[in-house]
Coordinates of C-alpha atoms and ligand atoms in Angstrom, one line a residue:
M7 CA -31.7 -8.1 96.1
S8 CA -28.3 -8.8 94.7
R9 CA -27.3 -6.6 91.8
K10 CA -25.2 -9.4 90.2
E11 CA -28.2 -11.7 89.7
L12 CA -30.4 -9.2 87.9
S13 CA -30.5 -8.7 84.1
P14 CA -30.1 -5.1 82.8
E15 CA -33.8 -5.0 82.1
E16 CA -34.6 -6.2 85.6
I17 CA -32.4 -3.5 87.1
L18 CA -34.4 -0.8 85.1
E19 CA -37.6 -2.4 86.3
G20 CA -36.3 -2.2 89.9
I21 CA -35.5 1.4 89.5
R22 CA -38.9 2.1 88.1
D23 CA -40.8 0.3 90.8
M24 CA -38.4 1.7 93.5
T25 CA -37.2 -1.6 94.8
I26 CA -34.0 0.0 93.8
R27 CA -34.0 3.6 95.1
G28 CA -32.1 6.5 96.5
A29 CA -30.5 9.0 94.1
A30 CA -27.0 7.7 94.4
E31 CA -28.0 4.0 94.2
I32 CA -30.1 4.5 91.0
G33 CA -27.1 6.2 89.4
R34 CA -24.8 3.3 90.3
Q35 CA -27.3 0.7 89.3
A36 CA -28.0 2.4 85.9
S37 CA -24.2 2.5 85.3
F38 CA -24.0 -1.2 86.1
A39 CA -27.0 -2.1 84.0
V40 CA -25.6 -0.4 80.9
R41 CA -22.3 -2.3 81.4
L42 CA -24.2 -5.6 81.8
F43 CA -26.2 -4.8 78.6
A44 CA -23.0 -3.9 76.7
E45 CA -21.4 -7.2 77.7
R46 CA -24.4 -9.3 76.8
E47 CA -25.1 -7.5 73.5
F48 CA -21.6 -7.3 72.2
D49 CA -21.6 -6.8 68.5
N50 CA -18.6 -6.5 66.2
D51 CA -20.5 -4.0 64.1
R52 CA -19.5 -0.8 65.9
K53 CA -22.3 1.3 64.6
R54 CA -25.0 -1.2 65.4
Y55 CA -23.5 -1.8 68.8
L56 CA -23.5 1.9 69.7
E57 CA -27.1 2.2 68.5
K58 CA -28.2 -0.7 70.7
I59 CA -26.5 0.8 73.7
D60 CA -28.0 4.1 73.0
E61 CA -31.5 2.6 72.9
F62 CA -30.9 0.9 76.3
R63 CA -29.7 4.3 77.7
E64 CA -32.9 5.9 76.4
Q65 CA -35.0 3.2 78.2
A66 CA -32.9 3.7 81.4
L67 CA -33.5 7.5 81.4
K68 CA -37.2 7.0 81.3
T69 CA -37.4 4.9 84.5
R70 CA -37.3 7.9 86.9
P71 CA -37.4 11.4 85.6
T72 CA -36.2 13.6 88.5
A73 CA -32.8 12.4 89.9
I74 CA -30.0 13.6 87.7
T75 CA -27.9 10.8 89.1
L76 CA -29.4 8.4 86.5
W77 CA -28.3 10.7 83.7
S78 CA -24.9 11.3 85.4
G79 CA -24.2 7.6 85.9
L80 CA -25.1 6.8 82.3
T81 CA -23.2 9.7 80.8
K82 CA -20.1 9.0 82.8
T83 CA -20.2 5.3 81.9
L84 CA -20.6 6.0 78.2
S85 CA -18.1 8.8 78.2
G86 CA -15.7 8.5 75.2
T87 CA -17.5 5.6 73.6
D88 CA -18.5 7.7 70.5
Q89 CA -14.8 8.3 69.9
A90 CA -13.8 4.6 70.3
K91 CA -12.6 2.9 67.2
S92 CA -13.9 -0.6 67.7
S93 CA -16.6 -2.4 69.6
K94 CA -13.9 -4.1 71.7
E95 CA -12.6 -0.6 72.7
I96 CA -16.2 0.6 73.4
L97 CA -16.8 -2.3 75.8
E98 CA -13.5 -1.9 77.6
L99 CA -14.3 1.8 78.1
I100 CA -17.8 1.0 79.5
V101 CA -16.5 -1.5 81.9
E102 CA -13.7 0.8 83.1
N103 CA -15.9 3.9 83.3
S104 CA -18.6 2.0 85.2
E105 CA -16.2 0.6 87.7
R106 CA -14.7 4.1 88.2
F107 CA -18.1 5.8 88.6
I108 CA -19.4 3.2 91.1
D109 CA -16.2 3.4 93.1
L110 CA -16.1 7.2 93.1
S111 CA -19.7 7.4 94.0
K112 CA -19.1 5.2 97.1
K113 CA -15.9 7.1 98.1
S114 CA -17.8 10.4 97.8
I115 CA -20.2 9.3 100.5
D116 CA -17.2 8.4 102.8
I117 CA -15.7 11.9 102.3
I118 CA -19.1 13.6 102.7
S119 CA -19.7 11.7 105.9
E120 CA -16.3 12.9 107.3
M121 CA -17.1 16.5 106.5
G122 CA -20.7 16.2 107.6
A123 CA -19.7 14.8 111.0
R124 CA -17.3 17.7 111.4
R125 CA -20.2 20.1 111.0
I126 CA -22.4 18.3 113.5
P127 CA -22.1 19.9 116.9
H128 CA -21.7 18.0 120.2
D129 CA -24.9 16.7 121.8
A130 CA -26.6 17.3 118.5
I131 CA -30.3 17.0 117.9
I132 CA -30.7 16.4 114.1
M133 CA -33.7 16.2 111.9
T134 CA -33.6 14.3 108.7
H135 CA -36.2 13.6 106.0
C136 CA -36.7 10.5 103.8
N137 CA -33.7 8.2 103.4
S138 CA -30.5 9.7 102.1
S139 CA -27.4 7.5 102.2
A140 CA -25.1 10.6 102.3
A141 CA -27.1 12.1 105.2
V142 CA -27.3 8.8 107.1
A143 CA -23.6 8.2 106.7
S144 CA -22.8 11.7 108.1
I145 CA -25.1 11.0 111.1
L146 CA -23.5 7.6 111.7
K147 CA -20.0 9.1 111.6
A148 CA -21.0 11.8 114.1
H149 CA -22.5 9.0 116.3
E150 CA -19.1 7.2 116.2
Q151 CA -17.6 10.4 117.6
G152 CA -20.2 10.4 120.4
K153 CA -21.9 13.6 119.1
I154 CA -25.5 12.6 118.5
E155 CA -28.1 13.1 121.2
M156 CA -31.2 12.4 119.1
V157 CA -32.3 12.1 115.5
Y158 CA -35.8 13.0 114.5
A159 CA -36.6 11.1 111.3
T160 CA -39.8 11.9 109.3
E161 CA -41.9 9.1 108.1
S162 CA -41.8 10.4 104.5
R163 CA -45.1 9.6 103.0
P164 CA -46.2 8.2 100.7
K165 CA -43.5 5.5 100.4
R166 CA -42.3 5.8 104.0
Q167 CA -38.6 5.8 103.3
G168 CA -38.2 7.1 106.9
Y169 CA -38.7 3.5 108.0
I170 CA -35.4 2.6 106.3
T171 CA -33.7 5.6 108.0
V172 CA -34.8 4.7 111.5
R173 CA -33.8 1.1 111.1
Q174 CA -30.4 2.0 109.7
L175 CA -29.8 4.4 112.7
A176 CA -31.3 2.2 115.4
E177 CA -29.2 -0.8 114.2
K178 CA -26.1 1.2 114.9
G179 CA -27.3 2.3 118.3
V180 CA -28.1 5.9 117.3
P181 CA -30.9 7.4 119.4
V182 CA -33.7 8.0 116.9
T183 CA -37.3 9.1 117.1
M184 CA -39.7 8.6 114.2
I185 CA -42.2 11.5 113.6
V186 CA -44.9 11.9 111.0
D187 CA -44.2 14.5 108.4
S188 CA -46.7 17.0 109.8
A189 CA -44.9 16.9 113.1
A190 CA -41.7 18.6 111.7
R191 CA -42.6 22.1 112.9
H192 CA -43.6 20.9 116.3
H193 CA -40.2 19.3 116.8
M194 CA -38.1 21.9 115.1
K195 CA -37.7 23.9 118.3
L196 CA -35.6 21.1 119.7
V197 CA -33.4 20.7 116.6
D198 CA -29.8 21.9 116.1
M199 CA -29.4 21.0 112.5
V200 CA -31.4 19.6 109.6
L201 CA -29.5 17.2 107.4
V202 CA -31.0 15.9 104.2
G203 CA -29.8 14.5 100.8
A204 CA -30.6 15.5 97.3
D205 CA -31.8 14.0 94.1
T206 CA -30.7 16.9 91.9
I207 CA -29.1 20.4 92.6
A208 CA -30.0 23.0 90.0
S209 CA -27.3 25.4 88.8
N210 CA -28.8 28.2 90.9
G211 CA -28.4 26.1 94.0
A212 CA -32.1 25.0 94.4
V213 CA -32.2 21.5 96.0
I214 CA -34.6 19.0 94.5
N215 CA -35.3 16.3 97.1
K216 CA -38.1 14.2 98.5
I217 CA -41.5 15.9 98.7
G218 CA -41.8 17.8 101.9
T219 CA -38.1 18.9 102.0
S220 CA -39.0 22.5 101.1
Q221 CA -41.5 22.7 104.0
I222 CA -38.9 21.5 106.4
A223 CA -36.4 24.0 105.0
L224 CA -38.9 26.8 105.5
I225 CA -39.5 25.8 109.1
A226 CA -35.8 25.5 109.8
H227 CA -35.3 29.0 108.3
E228 CA -38.1 30.3 110.5
R229 CA -36.3 28.8 113.6
R230 CA -32.8 29.8 112.4
V231 CA -31.8 26.1 112.4
P232 CA -29.0 25.3 109.9
F233 CA -30.4 23.4 106.9
I234 CA -27.6 21.3 105.4
V235 CA -27.7 19.2 102.2
C236 CA -25.4 16.2 101.6
A237 CA -24.9 15.8 97.8
E238 CA -22.2 14.3 95.6
T239 CA -21.1 16.5 92.8
Y240 CA -22.7 14.3 90.1
K241 CA -26.1 15.4 91.5
F242 CA -25.5 18.9 90.1
S243 CA -27.4 19.3 86.9
P244 CA -25.9 20.7 83.7
Q245 CA -29.4 20.6 82.2
T246 CA -30.5 23.4 84.5
F247 CA -27.4 25.3 83.4
H248 CA -29.0 25.3 79.9
G249 CA -32.3 26.5 81.2
H250 CA -34.2 23.2 81.4
T251 CA -36.3 22.8 84.5
V252 CA -36.2 19.7 86.6
K253 CA -39.1 17.5 85.9
I254 CA -40.9 16.5 89.1
E255 CA -41.9 12.9 89.1
E256 CA -45.6 12.2 89.7
R257 CA -46.1 8.6 90.8
D258 CA -49.0 6.3 90.9
H259 CA -52.0 7.6 93.0
S260 CA -52.4 4.2 94.7
E261 CA -49.2 5.1 96.7
V262 CA -51.4 7.6 98.5
I263 CA -54.8 6.0 98.8
D264 CA -56.6 3.0 97.4
P265 CA -58.6 4.7 94.6
K266 CA -61.3 2.0 94.8
K267 CA -62.1 3.0 98.4
F268 CA -62.4 6.7 97.5
P269 CA -64.6 6.9 94.4
G270 CA -64.7 10.4 92.9
V271 CA -61.5 11.6 94.7
K272 CA -58.6 12.9 92.8
V273 CA -55.1 12.4 94.1
S274 CA -51.9 14.4 93.5
N275 CA -48.7 12.6 94.2
P276 CA -45.6 14.6 93.3
V277 CA -42.6 12.8 94.9
F278 CA -40.1 15.6 94.9
D279 CA -40.0 19.4 95.5
A280 CA -37.6 22.2 95.1
T281 CA -36.1 24.1 98.0
P282 CA -34.9 27.5 97.0
P283 CA -31.2 28.3 97.6
E284 CA -32.1 31.0 100.1
Y285 CA -33.2 28.3 102.6
V286 CA -30.1 26.2 102.2
D287 CA -27.2 27.0 104.5
A288 CA -24.6 24.7 102.9
I289 CA -24.2 21.8 100.6
I290 CA -21.6 19.2 101.6
T291 CA -20.0 17.7 98.5
E292 CA -17.0 15.4 98.2
V293 CA -14.9 18.4 97.0
G294 CA -15.9 20.6 99.9
I295 CA -18.6 22.4 101.7
I296 CA -20.1 25.0 99.5
P297 CA -22.9 27.7 99.6
P298 CA -25.8 26.8 97.3
F299 CA -24.9 29.7 95.1
A300 CA -21.7 28.0 94.2
A301 CA -23.6 25.2 92.4
Y302 CA -22.7 26.8 89.0
E303 CA -19.0 26.4 89.8
I304 CA -19.5 22.7 90.5
V305 CA -21.3 22.1 87.1
V306 CA -18.5 23.9 85.3
H307 CA -15.9 22.0 87.3
N308 CA -17.6 18.7 86.5
F309 CA -18.1 19.2 82.8
G310 CA -15.9 22.2 81.7
L311 CA -17.1 25.2 79.9
E312 CA -16.0 23.8 76.6
M313 CA -18.2 20.7 76.9
L314 CA -21.1 22.6 78.4
S315 CA -21.2 25.0 75.5
S316 CA -20.8 22.2 72.9
E317 CA -23.8 21.6 70.7
H318 CA -23.8 18.0 71.7
M319 CA -24.4 18.9 75.3
K320 CA -26.9 21.6 74.5
E321 CA -29.0 20.2 71.8
G322 CA -28.2 16.5 71.9
F323 CA -29.6 13.8 74.2
L324 CA -29.9 16.3 77.1
N325 CA -33.1 17.7 75.7
D326 CA -35.1 14.6 76.1
F327 CA -34.3 14.2 79.8
Ligands
LIG20 P1 -29.0 9.5 98.5 C1 -34.2 9.7 97.5 O1 -35.1 9.5 96.5 C2 -34.6 10.7 98.5 O2 -35.2 11.8 98.0 C3 -33.3 11.0 99.1 O3 -33.3 12.2 99.9 C4 -32.4 11.1 97.8 O4 -32.9 10.1 97.0 C5 -31.0 11.1 98.0 O5 -30.5 9.8 98.5 P2 -36.1 8.2 96.3 O6 -35.4 7.3 95.4 O7 -28.4 9.6 97.1 O8 -36.4 7.6 97.6 O9 -28.3 10.4 99.4 O10 -37.3 8.8 95.6 O11 -29.0 8.0 99.0

């Protein structure tokens, strides 16, 4: 699906139904959607214009509740607009901010992949879970350097994003084996390193990623296999800095089973889980490889203590996310 052909509302619908997915991608798409909206809805009345944009932002935030990237993309794109003197200035800022955010987001993955490949040993057997563009980019970079012996990729039920991962790797000639999620422990004895992405990193270093990640981290810990997370710094959550917990998205039960075929059966379908920082060996960000406990530093580096302690940040729109 080409982003340019979609309306802002269609982009939000795509994020909601997961035809647009992946934490980084939904951040970029939300940024682009609010830009498209601001261009289409241009209004010389500055106050009314800002209100309309804010309403769209609210709608965008509701599409998927867990990945902080949605919030980060929107916040970075709208940064400074409340200070802008005219509607024209607001639009110019949005366009400039959005282009910068999307560009930096893509560049971050390139930098992470360089560092990630450096950490991957020769003849490496890697395990990955779900489909993370940052983790896949690191594996591909290491493959270019002739370092990958095998990648075990989990299916990642219920949505099976593992299919995307195995295709992306196989297309580039990376040796890859698909396994069902429950086969992770069986294969861990062969693995040199687990490499996954993240949807959100809490300020204590906990990693919120696709459901099942924490089980894999636990198994890796048991086997003393390094568990490495690839995450751009805009995935670090200032909300958790203020004590808000990350909301775990519960998706439709039909993703798990057809309810009509199982009358009387309840279904639980949380799509993310939290891996405690104790099980995370390192987080590869575009500003360097950090221990999970340095997450706080990243949040402060990203927003500054002054902004983090401002009432706007603490009591404003953050609360409803
Ligand atoms: P990148 C995905 O979420 C997966 O949980 C994946 O690990 C994470 O986003 C990060 O992906 P979903 O949209 O940002 O499939 O590294 O629910 O691409």
